[in-house]
Coordinates of C-alpha atoms in Angstrom, one line a residue:
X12 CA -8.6 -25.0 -6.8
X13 CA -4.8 -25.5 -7.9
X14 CA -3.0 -22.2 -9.3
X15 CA -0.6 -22.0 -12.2
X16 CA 1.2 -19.0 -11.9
X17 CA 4.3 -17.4 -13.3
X18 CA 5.6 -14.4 -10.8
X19 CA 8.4 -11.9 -12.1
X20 CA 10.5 -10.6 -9.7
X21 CA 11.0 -13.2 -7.1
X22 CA 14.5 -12.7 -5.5
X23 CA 13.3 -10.8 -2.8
X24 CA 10.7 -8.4 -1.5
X25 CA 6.5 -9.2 -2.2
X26 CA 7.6 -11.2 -5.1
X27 CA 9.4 -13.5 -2.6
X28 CA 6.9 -13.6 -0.4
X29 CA 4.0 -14.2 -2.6
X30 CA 5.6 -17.1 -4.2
X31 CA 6.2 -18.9 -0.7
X32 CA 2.6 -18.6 -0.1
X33 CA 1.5 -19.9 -3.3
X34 CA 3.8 -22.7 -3.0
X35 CA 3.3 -23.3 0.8
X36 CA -0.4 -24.0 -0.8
X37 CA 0.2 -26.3 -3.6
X38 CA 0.2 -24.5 -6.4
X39 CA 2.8 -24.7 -9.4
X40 CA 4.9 -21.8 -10.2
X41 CA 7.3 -20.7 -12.4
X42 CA 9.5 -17.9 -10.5
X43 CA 11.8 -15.4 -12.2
X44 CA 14.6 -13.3 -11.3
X45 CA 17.7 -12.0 -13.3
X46 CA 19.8 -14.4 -11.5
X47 CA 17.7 -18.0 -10.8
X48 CA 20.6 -18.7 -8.4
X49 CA 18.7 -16.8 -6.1
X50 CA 15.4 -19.1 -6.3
X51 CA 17.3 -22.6 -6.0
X52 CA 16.0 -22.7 -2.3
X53 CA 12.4 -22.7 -3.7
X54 CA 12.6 -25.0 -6.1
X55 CA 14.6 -27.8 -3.8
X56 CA 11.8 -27.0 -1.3
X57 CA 9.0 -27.9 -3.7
X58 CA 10.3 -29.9 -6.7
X59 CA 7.2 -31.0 -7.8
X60 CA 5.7 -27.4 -8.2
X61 CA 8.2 -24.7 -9.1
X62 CA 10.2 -24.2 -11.7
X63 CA 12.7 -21.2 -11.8
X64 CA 13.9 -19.4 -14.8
X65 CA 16.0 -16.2 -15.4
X66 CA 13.4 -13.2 -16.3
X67 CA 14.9 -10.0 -16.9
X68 CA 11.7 -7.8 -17.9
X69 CA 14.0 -5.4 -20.1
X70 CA 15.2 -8.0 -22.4
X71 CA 13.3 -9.2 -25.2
X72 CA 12.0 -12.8 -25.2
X73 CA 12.8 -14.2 -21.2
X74 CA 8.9 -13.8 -20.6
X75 CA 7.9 -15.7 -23.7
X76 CA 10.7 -18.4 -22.5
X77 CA 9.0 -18.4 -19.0
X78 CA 5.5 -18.8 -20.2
X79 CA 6.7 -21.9 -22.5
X80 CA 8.5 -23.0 -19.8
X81 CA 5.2 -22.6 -17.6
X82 CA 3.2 -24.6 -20.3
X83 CA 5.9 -27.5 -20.7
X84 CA 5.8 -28.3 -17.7
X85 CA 2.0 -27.3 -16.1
X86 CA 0.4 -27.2 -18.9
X87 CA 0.0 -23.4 -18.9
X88 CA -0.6 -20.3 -17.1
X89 CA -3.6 -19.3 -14.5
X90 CA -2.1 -15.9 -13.1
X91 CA 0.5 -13.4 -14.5
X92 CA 1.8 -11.4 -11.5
X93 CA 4.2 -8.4 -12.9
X94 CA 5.8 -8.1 -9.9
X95 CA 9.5 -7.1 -11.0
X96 CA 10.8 -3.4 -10.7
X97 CA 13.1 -1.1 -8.9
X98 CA 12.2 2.3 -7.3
X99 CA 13.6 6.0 -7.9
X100 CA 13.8 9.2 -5.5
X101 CA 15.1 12.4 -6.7
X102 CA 13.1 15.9 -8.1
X103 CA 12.2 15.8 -11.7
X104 CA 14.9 18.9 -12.0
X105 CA 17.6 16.4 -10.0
X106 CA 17.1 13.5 -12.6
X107 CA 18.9 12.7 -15.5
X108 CA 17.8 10.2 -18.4
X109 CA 20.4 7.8 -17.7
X110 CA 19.1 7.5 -14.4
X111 CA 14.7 7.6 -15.7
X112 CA 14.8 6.1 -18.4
X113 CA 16.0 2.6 -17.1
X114 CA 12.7 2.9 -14.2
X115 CA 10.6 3.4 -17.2
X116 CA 12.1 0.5 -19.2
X117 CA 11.7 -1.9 -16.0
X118 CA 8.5 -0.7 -14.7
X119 CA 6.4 0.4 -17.7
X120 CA 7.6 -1.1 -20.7
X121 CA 9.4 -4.4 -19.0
X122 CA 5.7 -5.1 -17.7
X123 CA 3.9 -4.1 -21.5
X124 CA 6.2 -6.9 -23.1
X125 CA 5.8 -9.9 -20.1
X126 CA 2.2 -9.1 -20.5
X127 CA 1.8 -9.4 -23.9
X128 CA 4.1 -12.4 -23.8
X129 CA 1.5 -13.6 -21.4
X130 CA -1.7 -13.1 -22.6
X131 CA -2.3 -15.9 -25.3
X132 CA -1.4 -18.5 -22.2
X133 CA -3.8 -16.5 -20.1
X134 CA -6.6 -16.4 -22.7
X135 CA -6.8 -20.0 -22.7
X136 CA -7.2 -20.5 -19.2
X137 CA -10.1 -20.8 -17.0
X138 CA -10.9 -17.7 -15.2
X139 CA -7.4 -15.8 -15.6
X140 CA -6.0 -13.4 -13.2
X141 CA -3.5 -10.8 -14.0
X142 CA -2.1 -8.9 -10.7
X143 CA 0.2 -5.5 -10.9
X144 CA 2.3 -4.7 -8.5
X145 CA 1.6 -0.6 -8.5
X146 CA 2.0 1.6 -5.4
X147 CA 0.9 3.8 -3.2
X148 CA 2.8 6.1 -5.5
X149 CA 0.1 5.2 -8.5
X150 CA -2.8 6.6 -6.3
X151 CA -0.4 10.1 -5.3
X152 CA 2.7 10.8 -5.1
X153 CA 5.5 12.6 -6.9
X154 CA 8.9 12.1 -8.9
X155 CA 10.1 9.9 -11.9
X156 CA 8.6 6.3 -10.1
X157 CA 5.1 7.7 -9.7
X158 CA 5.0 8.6 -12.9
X159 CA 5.8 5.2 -13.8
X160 CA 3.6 3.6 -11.5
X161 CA 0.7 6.2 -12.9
X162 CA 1.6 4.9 -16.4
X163 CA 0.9 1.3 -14.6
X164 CA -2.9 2.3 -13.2
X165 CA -4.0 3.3 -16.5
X166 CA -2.8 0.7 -18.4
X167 CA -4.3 -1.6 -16.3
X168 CA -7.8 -0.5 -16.4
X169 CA -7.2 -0.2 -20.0
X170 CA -6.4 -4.2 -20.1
X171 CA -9.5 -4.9 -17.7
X172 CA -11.4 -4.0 -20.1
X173 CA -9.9 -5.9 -23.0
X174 CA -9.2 -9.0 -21.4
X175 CA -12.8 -9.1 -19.4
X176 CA -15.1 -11.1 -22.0
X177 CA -11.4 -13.8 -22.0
X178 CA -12.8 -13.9 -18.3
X179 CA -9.5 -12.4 -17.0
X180 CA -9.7 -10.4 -14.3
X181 CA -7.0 -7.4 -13.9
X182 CA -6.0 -6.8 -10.0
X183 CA -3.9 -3.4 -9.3
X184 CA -2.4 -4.2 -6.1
X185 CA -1.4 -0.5 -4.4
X186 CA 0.8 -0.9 -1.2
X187 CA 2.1 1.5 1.1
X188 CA 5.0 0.9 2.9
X189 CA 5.6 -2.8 3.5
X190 CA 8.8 -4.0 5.6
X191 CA 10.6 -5.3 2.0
X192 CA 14.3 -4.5 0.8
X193 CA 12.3 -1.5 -1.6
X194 CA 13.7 1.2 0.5
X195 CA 17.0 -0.6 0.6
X196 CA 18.4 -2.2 -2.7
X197 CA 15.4 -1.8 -5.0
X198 CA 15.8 2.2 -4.4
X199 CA 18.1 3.9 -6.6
X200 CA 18.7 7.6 -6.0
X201 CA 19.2 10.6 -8.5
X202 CA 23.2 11.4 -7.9
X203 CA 22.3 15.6 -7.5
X204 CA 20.9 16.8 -5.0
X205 CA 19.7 20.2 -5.3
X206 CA 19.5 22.4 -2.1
X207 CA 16.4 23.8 -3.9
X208 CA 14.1 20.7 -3.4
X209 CA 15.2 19.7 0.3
X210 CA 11.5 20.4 1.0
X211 CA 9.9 17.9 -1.2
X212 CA 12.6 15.6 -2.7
X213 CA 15.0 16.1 0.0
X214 CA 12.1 15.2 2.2
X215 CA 12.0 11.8 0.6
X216 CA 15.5 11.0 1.1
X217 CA 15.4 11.4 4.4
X218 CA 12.6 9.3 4.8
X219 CA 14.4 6.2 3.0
X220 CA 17.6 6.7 5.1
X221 CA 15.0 6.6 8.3
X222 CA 12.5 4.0 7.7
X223 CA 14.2 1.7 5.7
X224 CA 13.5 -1.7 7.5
X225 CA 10.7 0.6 10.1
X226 CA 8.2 0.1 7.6
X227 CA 4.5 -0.7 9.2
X228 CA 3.1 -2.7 6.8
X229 CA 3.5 -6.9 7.2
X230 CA 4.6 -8.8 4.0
X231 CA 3.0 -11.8 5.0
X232 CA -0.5 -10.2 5.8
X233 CA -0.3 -8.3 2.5
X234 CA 0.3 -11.6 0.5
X235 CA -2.5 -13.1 2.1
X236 CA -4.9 -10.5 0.9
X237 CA -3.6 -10.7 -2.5
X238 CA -4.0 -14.2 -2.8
X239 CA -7.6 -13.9 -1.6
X240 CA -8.1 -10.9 -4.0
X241 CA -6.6 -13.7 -6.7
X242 CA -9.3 -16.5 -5.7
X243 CA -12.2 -14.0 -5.3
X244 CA -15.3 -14.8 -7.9
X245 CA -15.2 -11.3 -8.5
X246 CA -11.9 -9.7 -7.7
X247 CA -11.2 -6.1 -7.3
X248 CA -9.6 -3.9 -10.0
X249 CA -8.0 -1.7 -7.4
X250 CA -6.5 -3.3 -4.4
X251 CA -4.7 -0.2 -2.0
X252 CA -3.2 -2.7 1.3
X253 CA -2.2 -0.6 4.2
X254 CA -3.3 2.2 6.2
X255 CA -1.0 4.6 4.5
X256 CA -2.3 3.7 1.1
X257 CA -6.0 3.7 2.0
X258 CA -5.6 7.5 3.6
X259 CA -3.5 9.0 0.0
X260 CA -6.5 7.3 -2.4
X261 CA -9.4 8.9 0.1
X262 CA -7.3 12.7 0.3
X263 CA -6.5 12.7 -3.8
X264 CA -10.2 11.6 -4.7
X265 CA -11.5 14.1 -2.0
X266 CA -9.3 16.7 -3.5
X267 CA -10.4 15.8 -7.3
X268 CA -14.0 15.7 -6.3
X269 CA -13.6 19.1 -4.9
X270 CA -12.1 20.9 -7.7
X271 CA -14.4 19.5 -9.9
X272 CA -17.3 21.0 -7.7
X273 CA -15.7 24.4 -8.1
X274 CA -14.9 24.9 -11.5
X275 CA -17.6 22.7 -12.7
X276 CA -20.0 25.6 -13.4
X277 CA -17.1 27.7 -15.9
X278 CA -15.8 23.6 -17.2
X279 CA -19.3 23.1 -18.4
X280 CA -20.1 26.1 -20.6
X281 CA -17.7 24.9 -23.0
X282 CA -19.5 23.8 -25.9
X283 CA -20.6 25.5 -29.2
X284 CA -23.8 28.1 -28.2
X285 CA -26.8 27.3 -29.7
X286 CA -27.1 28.8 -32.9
X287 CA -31.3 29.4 -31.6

């Protein structure tokens, strides 16, 4: 069954590589990026079935324009996929708001607005999907991009539930590390570095400089699991892809499951006593 979709965040990285799939398959799409220069290949590739349009998430009113856009010319919108961001390494001590609170505005609020902007197109569709691009890093992790991609998880099983009896599905899409630009030019870096945090935050820095471009994980083969996750009957609300992933989500639940166990006796007897 044909797809209309309308992907944010297409210049490069999944986003890219997601909407060459779903074009490569017939589809109709309307890609975004801050610059559509960059999507002019895609569009003279397939004429028929993509559209591009500049989307910057942070600024108010581009994702109502795409949606229209998306219903002027395919008659509307089958699957949102907040796609667009940046990442952020640096300690929580090293960071400064200048540097967070544009991750947050991208990330977290950039993806509240396009999906709001979204969701009337969406609610009038067939068997909606909406996928967000989360991260490892929204299973475990640490610094100012888990947190938002944290703030991601739980909004999105909040909107599963509200957008269920629409007969939208919600797909969180968790990657580890996939062989994308995201260590490269979607990574900014907190400008101190303390000597204090070589151990954790440090550590992370050194693992950009090392693996950017070394990552295991295959675009392509992630796409393709996504876009079956997207035409499942019944798709899954949490989708982890990779090896690296898969192993953070099974050591953090392990790791809940057991402190609950332990302090489960004393976190019970918390109620008023029985005045009998």
């Amino acid at each position: 069954m044909s797809r209309r979709w309308l992907i944010t965040g297409c210049s490069g990285g999944l986003g890219r590589v997601l909407s060459e799939a779903v074009l490569d398959r017939g589809d109709q799409v309307v890609v975004t990026a801050r610059d559509p220069r960059s999507l002019e290949d895609l569009v003279a590739g397939h004429p028929e079935t993509c559209r591009a349009t500049a989307l910057d998430v942070t600024r108010a009113g581009d994702a109502a324009a795409a949606a229209e856009l998306a219903e002027q010319e395919f008659g509307g919108v089958d699957v949102l996929v907040n796609n667009a961001g940046h990442g952020m390494i640096g300690a929580i001590e090293e960071g400064t708001p200048e540097e967070y609170r544009p991750l947050f505005e991208s990330n977290v609020f950039g993806l509240i607005e396009t999906t709001r902007a979204v969701l009337p197109f969406l609610r009038r569709a067939d068997g909606g999907r909406i996928v967000m691009m989360s991260s490892g890093a929204g299973i475990a992790g640490d610094g100012y991009y888990n947190a938002t991609k944290f703030a991601v998880e739980g909004l999105s099983e909040a909107l599963a539930q509200e957008v269920a009896p629409f007969g939208i599905a919600t797909i969180i899409v968790e990657p580890g590390p996939f062989r994308t630009e995201f260590l490269g030019r979607s990574m900014r870096m907190a400008a101190a570095e303390m000597p204090e945090y070589a151990g954790t935050a440090g550590v992370r820095r050194r693992y950009r400089v090392e693996h950017d471009g070394q990552q295991a994980g295959d675009p392509h083969k992630a796409v393709d699991v996504v876009l079956q996750a997207v035409d499942a009957e019944r798709p899954p609300l949490h989708l982890p892809l990779g090896e690296r992933a898969y192993a953070l989500a099974r050591t953090k639940f392990t790791a809940f499951l057991k402190s609950m166990d332990q302090w489960e006796p004393l976190a019970l007897k918390t109620g008023f006593d029985d005045p009998s």
